[in-house]
Short mmCIF file of C-alpha atoms and ligand atoms in Angstrom, two decimals:
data_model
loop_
_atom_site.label_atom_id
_atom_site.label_comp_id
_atom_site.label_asym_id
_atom_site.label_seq_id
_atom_site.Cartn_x
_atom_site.Cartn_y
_atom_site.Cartn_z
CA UNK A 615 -8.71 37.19 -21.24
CA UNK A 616 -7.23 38.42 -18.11
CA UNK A 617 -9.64 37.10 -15.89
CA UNK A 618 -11.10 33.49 -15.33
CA UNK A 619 -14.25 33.27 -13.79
CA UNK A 620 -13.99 29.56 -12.21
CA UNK A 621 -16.74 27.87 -10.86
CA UNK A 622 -16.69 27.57 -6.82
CA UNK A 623 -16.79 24.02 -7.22
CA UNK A 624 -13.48 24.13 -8.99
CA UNK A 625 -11.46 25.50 -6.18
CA UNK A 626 -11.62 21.81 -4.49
CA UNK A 627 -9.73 20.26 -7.28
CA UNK A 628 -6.25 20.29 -7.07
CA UNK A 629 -3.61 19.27 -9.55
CA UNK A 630 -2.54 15.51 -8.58
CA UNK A 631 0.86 15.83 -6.56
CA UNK A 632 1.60 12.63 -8.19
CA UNK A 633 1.44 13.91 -11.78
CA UNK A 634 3.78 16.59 -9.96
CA UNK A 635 6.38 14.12 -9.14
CA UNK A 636 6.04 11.98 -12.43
CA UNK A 637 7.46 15.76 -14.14
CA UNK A 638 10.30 14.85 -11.62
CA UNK A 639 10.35 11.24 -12.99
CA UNK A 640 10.99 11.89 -16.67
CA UNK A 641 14.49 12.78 -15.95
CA UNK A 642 17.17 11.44 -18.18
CA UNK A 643 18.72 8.65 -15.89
CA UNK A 644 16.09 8.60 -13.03
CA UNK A 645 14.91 4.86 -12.09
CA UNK A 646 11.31 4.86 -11.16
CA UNK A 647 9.26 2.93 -8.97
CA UNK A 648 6.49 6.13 -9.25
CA UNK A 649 4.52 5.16 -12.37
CA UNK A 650 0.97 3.26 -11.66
CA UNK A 651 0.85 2.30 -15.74
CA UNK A 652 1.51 -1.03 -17.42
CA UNK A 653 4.30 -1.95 -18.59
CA UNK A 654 3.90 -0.85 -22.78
CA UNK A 655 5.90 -4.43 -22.76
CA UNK A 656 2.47 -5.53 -21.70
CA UNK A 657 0.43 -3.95 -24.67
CA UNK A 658 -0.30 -6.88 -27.74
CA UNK A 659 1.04 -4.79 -30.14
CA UNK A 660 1.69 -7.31 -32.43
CA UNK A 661 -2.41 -7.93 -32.39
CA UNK A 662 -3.49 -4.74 -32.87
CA UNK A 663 -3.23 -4.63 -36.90
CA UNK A 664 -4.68 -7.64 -37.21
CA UNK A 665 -7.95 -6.58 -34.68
CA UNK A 666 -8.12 -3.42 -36.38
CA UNK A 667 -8.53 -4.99 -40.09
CA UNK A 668 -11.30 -7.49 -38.38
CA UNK A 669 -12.98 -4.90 -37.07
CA UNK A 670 -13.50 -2.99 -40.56
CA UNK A 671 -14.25 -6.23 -42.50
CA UNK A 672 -16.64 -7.35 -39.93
CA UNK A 673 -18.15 -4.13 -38.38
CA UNK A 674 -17.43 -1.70 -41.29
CA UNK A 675 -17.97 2.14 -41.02
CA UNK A 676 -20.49 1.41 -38.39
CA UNK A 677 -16.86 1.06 -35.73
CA UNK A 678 -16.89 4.41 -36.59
CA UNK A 679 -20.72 5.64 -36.23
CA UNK A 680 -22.13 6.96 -33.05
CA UNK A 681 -23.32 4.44 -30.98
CA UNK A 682 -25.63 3.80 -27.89
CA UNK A 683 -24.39 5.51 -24.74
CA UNK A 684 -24.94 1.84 -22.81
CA UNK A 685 -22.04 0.33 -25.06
CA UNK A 686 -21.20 -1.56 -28.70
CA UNK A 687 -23.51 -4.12 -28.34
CA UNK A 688 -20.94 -7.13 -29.38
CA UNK A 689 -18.56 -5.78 -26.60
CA UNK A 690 -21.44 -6.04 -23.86
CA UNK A 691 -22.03 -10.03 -24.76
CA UNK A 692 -18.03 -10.47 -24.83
CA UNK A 693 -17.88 -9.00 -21.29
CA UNK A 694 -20.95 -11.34 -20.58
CA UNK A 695 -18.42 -14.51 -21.30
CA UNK A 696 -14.91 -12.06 -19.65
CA UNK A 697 -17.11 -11.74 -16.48
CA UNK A 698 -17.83 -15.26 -16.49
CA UNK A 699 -14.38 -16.43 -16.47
CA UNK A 700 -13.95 -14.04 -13.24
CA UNK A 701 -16.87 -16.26 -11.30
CA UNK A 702 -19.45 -13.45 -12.00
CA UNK A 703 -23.03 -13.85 -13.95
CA UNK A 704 -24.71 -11.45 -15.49
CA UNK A 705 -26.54 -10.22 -18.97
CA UNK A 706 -25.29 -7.68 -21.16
CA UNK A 707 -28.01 -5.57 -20.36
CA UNK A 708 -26.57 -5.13 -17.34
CA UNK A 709 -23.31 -4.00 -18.30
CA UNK A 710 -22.54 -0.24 -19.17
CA UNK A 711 -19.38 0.46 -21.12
CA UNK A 712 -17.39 3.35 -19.88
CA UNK A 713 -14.21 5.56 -21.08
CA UNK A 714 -12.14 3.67 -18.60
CA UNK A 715 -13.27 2.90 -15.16
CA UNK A 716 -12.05 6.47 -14.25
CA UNK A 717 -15.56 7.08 -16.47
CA UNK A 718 -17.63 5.00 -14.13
CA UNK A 719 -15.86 6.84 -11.46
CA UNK A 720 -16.85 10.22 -12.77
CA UNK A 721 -20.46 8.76 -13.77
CA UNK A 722 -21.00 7.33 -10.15
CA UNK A 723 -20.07 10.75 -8.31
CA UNK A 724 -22.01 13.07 -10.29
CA UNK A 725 -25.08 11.00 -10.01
CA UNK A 726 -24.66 9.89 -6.09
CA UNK A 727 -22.91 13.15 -4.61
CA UNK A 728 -24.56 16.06 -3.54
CA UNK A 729 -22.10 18.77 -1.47
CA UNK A 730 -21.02 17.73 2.18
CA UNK A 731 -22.67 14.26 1.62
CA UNK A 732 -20.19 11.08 3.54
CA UNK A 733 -18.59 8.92 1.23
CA UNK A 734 -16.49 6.02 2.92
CA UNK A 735 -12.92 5.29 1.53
CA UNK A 736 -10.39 3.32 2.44
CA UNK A 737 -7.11 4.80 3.95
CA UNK A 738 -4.97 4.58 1.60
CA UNK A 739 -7.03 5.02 -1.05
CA UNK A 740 -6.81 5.06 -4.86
CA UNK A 741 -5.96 9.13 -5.44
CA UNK A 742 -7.79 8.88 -8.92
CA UNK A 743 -10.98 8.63 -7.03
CA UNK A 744 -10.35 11.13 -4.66
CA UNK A 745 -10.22 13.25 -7.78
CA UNK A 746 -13.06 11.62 -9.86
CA UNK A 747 -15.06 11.96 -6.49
CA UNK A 748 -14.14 16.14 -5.79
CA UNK A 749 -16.08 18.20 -7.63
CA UNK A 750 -19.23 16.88 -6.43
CA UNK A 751 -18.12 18.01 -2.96
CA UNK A 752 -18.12 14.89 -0.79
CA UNK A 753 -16.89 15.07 3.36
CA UNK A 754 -14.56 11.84 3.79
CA UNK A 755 -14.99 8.86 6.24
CA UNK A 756 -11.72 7.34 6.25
CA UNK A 757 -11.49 3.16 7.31
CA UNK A 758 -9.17 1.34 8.61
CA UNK A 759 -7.16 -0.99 6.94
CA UNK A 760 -4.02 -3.33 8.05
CA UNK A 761 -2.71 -6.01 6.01
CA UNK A 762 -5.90 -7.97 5.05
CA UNK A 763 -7.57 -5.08 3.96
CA UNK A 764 -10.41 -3.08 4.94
CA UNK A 765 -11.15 -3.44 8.60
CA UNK A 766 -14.87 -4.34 8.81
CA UNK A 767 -15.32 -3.16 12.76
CA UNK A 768 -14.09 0.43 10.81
CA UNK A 769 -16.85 0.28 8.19
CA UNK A 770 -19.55 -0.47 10.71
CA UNK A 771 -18.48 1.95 12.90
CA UNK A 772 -18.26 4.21 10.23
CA UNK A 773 -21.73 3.19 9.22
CA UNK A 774 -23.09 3.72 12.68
CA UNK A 775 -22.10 7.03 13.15
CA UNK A 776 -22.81 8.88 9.45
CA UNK A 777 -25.17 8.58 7.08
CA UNK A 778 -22.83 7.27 4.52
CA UNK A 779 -24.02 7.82 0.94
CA UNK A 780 -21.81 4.96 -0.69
CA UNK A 781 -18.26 3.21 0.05
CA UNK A 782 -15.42 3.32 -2.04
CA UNK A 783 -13.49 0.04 -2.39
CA UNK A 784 -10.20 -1.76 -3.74
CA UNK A 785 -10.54 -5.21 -2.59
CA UNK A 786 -8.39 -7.05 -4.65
CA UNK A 787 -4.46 -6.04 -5.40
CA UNK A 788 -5.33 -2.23 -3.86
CA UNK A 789 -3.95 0.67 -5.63
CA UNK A 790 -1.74 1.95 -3.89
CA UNK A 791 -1.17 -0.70 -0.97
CA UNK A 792 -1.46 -4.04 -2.89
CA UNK A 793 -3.13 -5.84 -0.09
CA UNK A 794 -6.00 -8.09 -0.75
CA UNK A 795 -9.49 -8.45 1.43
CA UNK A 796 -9.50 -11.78 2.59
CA UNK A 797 -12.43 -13.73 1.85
CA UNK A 798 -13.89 -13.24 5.48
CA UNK A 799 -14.16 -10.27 5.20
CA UNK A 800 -15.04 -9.93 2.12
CA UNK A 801 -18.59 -11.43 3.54
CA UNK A 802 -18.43 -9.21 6.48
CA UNK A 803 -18.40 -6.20 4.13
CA UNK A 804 -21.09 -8.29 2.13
CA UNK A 805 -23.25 -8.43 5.17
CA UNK A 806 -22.72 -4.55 6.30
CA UNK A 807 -24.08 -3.19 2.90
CA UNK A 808 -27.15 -5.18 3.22
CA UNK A 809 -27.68 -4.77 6.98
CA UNK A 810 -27.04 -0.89 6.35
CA UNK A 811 -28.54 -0.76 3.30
CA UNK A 812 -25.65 1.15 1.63
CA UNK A 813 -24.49 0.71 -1.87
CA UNK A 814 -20.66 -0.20 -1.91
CA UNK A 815 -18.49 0.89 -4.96
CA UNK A 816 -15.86 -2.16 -5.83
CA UNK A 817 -13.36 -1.28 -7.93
CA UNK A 818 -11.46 -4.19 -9.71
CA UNK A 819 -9.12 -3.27 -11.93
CA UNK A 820 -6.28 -6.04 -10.74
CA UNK A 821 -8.06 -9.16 -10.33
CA UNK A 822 -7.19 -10.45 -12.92
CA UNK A 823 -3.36 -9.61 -12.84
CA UNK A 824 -2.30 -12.46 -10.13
CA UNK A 825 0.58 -14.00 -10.19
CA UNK A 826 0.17 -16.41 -7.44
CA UNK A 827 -2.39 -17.79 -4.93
CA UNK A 828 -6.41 -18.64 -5.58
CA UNK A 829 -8.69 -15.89 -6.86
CA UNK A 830 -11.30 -14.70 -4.17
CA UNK A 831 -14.84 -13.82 -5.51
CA UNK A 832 -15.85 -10.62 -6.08
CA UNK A 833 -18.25 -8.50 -3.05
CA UNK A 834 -20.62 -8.26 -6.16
CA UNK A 835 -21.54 -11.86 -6.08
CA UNK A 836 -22.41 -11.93 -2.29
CA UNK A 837 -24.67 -8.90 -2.14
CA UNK A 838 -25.40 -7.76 -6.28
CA UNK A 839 -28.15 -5.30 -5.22
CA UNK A 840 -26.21 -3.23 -3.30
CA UNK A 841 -22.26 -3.29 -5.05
CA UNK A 842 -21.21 -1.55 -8.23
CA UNK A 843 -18.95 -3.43 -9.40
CA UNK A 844 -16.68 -1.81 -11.69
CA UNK A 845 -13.53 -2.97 -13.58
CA UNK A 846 -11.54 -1.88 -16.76
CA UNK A 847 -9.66 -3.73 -19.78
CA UNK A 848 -6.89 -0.84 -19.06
CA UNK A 849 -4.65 -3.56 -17.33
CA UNK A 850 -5.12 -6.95 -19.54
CA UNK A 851 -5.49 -4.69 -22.93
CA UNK A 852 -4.07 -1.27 -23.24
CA UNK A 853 -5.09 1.58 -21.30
CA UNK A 854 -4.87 4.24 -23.98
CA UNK A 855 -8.04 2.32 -25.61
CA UNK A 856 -10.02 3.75 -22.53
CA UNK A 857 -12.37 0.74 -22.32
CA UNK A 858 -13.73 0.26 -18.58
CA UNK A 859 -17.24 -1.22 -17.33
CA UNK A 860 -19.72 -1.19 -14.58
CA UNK A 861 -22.31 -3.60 -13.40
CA UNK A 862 -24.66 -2.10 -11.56
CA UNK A 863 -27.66 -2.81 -9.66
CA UNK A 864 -30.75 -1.26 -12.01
CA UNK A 865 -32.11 1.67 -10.72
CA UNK A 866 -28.24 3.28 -10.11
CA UNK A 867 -27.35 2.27 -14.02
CA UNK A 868 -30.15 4.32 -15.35
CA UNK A 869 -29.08 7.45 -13.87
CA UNK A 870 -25.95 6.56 -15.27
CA UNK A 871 -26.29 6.02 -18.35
CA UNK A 872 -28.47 9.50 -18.02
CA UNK A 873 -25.43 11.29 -17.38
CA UNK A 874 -22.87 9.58 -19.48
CA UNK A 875 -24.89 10.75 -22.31
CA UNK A 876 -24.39 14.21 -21.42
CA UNK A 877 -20.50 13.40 -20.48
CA UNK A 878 -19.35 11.78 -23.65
CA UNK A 879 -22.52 10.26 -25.42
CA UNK A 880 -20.52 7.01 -25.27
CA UNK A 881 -17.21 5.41 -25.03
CA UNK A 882 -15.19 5.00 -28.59
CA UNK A 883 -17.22 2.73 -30.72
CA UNK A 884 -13.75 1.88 -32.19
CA UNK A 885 -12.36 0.84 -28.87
CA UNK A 886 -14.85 -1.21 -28.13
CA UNK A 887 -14.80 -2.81 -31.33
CA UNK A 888 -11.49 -4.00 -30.83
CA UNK A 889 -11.98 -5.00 -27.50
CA UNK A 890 -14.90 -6.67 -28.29
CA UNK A 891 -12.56 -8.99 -30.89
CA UNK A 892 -9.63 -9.08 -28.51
CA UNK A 893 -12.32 -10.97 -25.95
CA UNK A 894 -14.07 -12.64 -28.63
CA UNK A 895 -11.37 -14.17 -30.75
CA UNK A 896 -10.10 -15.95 -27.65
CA UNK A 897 -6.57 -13.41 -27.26
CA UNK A 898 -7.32 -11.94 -24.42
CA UNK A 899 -7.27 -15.62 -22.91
CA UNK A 900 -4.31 -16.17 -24.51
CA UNK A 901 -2.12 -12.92 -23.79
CA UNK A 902 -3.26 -12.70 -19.87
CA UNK A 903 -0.69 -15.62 -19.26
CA UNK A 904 2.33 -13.28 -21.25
CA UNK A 905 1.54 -10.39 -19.08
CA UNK A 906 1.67 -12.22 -15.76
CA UNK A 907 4.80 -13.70 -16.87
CA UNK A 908 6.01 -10.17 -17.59
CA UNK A 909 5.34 -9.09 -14.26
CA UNK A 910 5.75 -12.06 -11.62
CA UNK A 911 9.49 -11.97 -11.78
CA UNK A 912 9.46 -8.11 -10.85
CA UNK A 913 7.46 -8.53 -8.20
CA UNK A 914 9.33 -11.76 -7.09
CA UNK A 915 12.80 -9.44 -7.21
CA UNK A 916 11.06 -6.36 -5.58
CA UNK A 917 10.25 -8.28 -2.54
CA UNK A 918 13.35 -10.34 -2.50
CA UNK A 919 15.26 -6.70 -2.41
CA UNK A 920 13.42 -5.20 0.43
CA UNK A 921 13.91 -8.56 2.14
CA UNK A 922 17.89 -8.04 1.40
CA UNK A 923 18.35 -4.35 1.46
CA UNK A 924 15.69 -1.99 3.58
CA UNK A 925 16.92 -1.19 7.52
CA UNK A 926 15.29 -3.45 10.05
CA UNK A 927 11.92 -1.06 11.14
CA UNK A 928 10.11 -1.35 7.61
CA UNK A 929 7.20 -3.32 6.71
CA UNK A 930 5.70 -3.93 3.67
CA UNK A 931 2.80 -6.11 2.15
CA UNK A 932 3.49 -9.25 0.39
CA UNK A 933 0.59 -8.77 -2.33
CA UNK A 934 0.31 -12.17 -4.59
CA UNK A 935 -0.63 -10.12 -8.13
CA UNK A 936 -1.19 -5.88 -9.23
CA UNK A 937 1.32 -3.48 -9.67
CA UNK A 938 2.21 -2.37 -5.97
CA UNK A 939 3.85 -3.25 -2.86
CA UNK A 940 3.34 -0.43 -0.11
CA UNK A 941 6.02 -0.12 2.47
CA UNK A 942 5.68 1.07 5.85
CA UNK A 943 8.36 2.86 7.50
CA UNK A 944 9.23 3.60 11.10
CA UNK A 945 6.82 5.89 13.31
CA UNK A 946 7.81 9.64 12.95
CA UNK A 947 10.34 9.07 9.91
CA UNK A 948 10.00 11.93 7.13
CA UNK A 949 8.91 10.24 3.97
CA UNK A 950 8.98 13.49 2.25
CA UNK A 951 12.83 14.25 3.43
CA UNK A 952 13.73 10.37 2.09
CA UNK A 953 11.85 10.99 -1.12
CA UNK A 954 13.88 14.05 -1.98
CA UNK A 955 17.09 11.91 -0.89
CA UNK A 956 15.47 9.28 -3.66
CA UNK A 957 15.56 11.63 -6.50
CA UNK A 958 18.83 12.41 -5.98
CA UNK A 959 20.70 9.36 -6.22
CA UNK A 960 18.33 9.23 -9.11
CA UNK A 961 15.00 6.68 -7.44
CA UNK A 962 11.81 8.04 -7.62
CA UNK A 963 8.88 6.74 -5.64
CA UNK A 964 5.33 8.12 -4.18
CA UNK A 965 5.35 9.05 -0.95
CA UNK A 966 2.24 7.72 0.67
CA UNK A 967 0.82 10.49 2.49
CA UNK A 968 -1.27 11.58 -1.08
CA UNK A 969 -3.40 8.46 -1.21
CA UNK A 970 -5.36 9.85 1.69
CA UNK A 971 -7.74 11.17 2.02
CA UNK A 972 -7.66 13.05 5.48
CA UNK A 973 -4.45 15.43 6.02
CA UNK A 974 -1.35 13.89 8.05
CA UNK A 975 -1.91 10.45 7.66
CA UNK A 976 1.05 7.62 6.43
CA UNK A 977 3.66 10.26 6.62
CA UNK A 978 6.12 7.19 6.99
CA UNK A 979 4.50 5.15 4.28
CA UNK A 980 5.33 4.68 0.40
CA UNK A 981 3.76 3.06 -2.81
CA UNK A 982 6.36 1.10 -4.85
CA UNK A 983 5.43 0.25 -8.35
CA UNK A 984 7.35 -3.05 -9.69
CA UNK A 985 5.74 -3.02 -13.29
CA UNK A 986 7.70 -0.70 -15.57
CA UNK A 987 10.81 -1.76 -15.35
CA UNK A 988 13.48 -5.12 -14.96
CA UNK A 989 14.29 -7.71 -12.61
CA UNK A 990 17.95 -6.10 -12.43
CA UNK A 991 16.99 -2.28 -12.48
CA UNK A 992 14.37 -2.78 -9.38
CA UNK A 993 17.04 -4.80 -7.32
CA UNK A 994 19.34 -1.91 -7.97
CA UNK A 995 16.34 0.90 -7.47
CA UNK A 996 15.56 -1.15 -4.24
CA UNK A 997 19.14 -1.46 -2.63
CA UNK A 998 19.56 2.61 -3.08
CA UNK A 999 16.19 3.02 -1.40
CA UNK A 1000 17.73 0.71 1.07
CA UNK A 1001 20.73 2.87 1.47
CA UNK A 1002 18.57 6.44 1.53
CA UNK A 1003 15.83 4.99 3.54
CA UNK A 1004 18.81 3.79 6.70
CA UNK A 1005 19.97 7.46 7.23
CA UNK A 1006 16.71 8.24 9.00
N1 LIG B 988 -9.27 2.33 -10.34
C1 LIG B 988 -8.07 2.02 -9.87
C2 LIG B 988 -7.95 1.43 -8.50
C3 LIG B 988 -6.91 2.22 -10.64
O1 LIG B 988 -5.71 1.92 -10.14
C4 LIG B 988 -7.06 2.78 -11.93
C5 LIG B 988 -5.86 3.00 -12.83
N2 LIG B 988 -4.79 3.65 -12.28
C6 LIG B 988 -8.33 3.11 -12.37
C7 LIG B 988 -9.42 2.86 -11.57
C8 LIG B 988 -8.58 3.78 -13.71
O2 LIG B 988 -8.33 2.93 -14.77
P1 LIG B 988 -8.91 3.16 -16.21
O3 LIG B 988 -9.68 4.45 -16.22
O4 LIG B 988 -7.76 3.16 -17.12
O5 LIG B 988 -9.84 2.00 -16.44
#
């Protein structure tokens, strides 16, 4: 074929810079802070044989029979008890099972976007929703954020001025800044979406990944008719399973389960089964603790080595679980220029600028990922960041 016929639609999708620079990444010898994955440290391998063999005695070829599009049944009443041990109620009616969150992602645009409709994201923002979000043709409303997260005097503006058609959240452990909404305004957001009337999108995939500090509730539980809440067992299972869920109020979860069906008819029944006796036999309770004592230390000796080594004129947030510290660098510095000085004393990071969604913004900013590899390789990845990041 010499010619492909695209649809228009397809034009707006680009190919994530950031899978660009994780080419650039796989060098031999390059350290890198650029991943957003799990450690594989993190994975319960050693579980996995075991799950799989309960999951044939118990479950039979029926783990490997279609299913119903809403979920496995058994893995909707373990989320029932995994959601409850995060300070949220609800039945397993309610919950729809998804290939990852990225699924629910997908799911949510298709059935809320129509072309040039507003859609309300934070800036920075998680890219992978950016993506999920682009086909469907949506104009950005970019918020303000500082240190305790979104700004809520930036959504209601923002709500004030365009008819938004749904908000896009990370409120706890953001991807790709880290920071945390405090609980304040947590409720401020909480009241907004009701007083507005707007459905809010909160995306949790990091909650549960904290290393220190008290946990915060989720929006969901403040105003449940108007948040999705969506989160994923990508982070505190393994992300190759591509288990994620939603919660959503009922009208929205029809239409989604509507269009799931013609997406993938349903997630893995296999996945789920597992998942369903990772929850249910009590080990995800039990291997949560070994992957937060994986990663505390890392973070602990990222932000002791920005503390030691980065030039006085950098900021960065101080964020108490996740996978990312975002660092802030002086006005009018070239992020780009220091990146490329990165790879070659052999450091990779991401350059912020491509978690936003509106051109030329945080072209001094960077997203630092302190999961994939040791205490003693990100103090040395951090004092030659130090070093390229003083010549500016
Ligand atoms: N949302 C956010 C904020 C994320 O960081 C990620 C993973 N990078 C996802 C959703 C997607 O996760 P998954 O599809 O594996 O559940």
């Amino acid at each position: 074929m010499r010619q492909l016929q695209l649809a228009k639609r397809t034009a707006g999708m680009g190919a994530s810079a950031i899978r660009e620079i994780l080419k650039v990444v796989s060098q031999p010898g390059m350290i890198s802070l650029a991943g957003g994955i799990p450690s594989p440290e993190s994975f319960p391998l050693d579980l996995i044989e075991m799950l799989s063999r309960r999951v044939l005695d118990k479950y039979g070829a029926s783990a490997l029979q279609y299913d119903p599009t809403e979920g496995f049944g058994p893995l909707r009443e373990a989320l029932v008890d995994h959601l409850y041990a995060g300070g949220m109620t609800a039945s397993s009616q309610e919950i729809l099972v998804t290939s990852g969150s990225q699924g629910v992602l997908d799911a949510l645009g298709m059935v809320l976007i129509s072309k040039g409709d507003f859609v309300a994201v934070e800036s920075p923002t998680y890219l992978g929703a950016l993506q999920a979000f682009a086909p469907y043709g949506p104009r950005y409303v970019s918020l303000a954020s500082d240190d305790a997260g979104l700004i809520p005097e930036s959504l209601e503006a923002a709500l004030h001025s365009h008819p938004i058609q749904f908000i896009y959240i990370v409120p706890t452990f953001q991807n790709p800044s880290g920071r945390t909404l405090s609980l304040a305004r947590r409720k401020a957001v909480a009241r907004l979406v009701q007083k507005y009337d707007v459905l809010l999108v909160e995306d949790d995939p990091y909650s549960a990944l904290r290393y220190t500090g008290t946990a915060l509730p989720a929006i969901k539980t403040m105003a449940p008719e108007h948040v999705v809440y969506v989160s994923t067992l990508s982070k505190v299972f393994a992300p190759g399973l591509r288990v994620g869920f939603c919660l959503a109020p009922a009208l929205l979860r029809k239409w989604l389960v509507i269009v799931k069906q013609g997406i993938d008819l349903h997630t893995s029944t296999y996945c789920q089964a597992l998942a369903a006796e990772y929850i249910t036999g009590g080990h995800l309770r039990n291997h949560l603790p070994r992957i937060i004592s994986l990663y505390k230390p890392r973070l602990a000796a990222m932000l002791s080595a920005l503390e030691r080594y980065f030039p006085a004129g950098f900021h960065w947030s101080r964020p108490e679980g996740g996978m990312f510290v975002w660092v802030q660098g002086p006005q009018g510095m070239d992020m780009d220029a220091a990146y490329q000085r990165a790879i070659e004393q052999k450091v990779a990071f991401v350059p912020g600028r491509h978690f936003f969604a509106a051109d030329s913004q945080g072209l001094e900013t960077m997203r630092l990922n302190f999961t994939m590899i040791d205490a003693t390789d990100l103090e040395h990845a951090i004092k030659t960041l130090g070093r390229v990041m003083d010549i500016n």
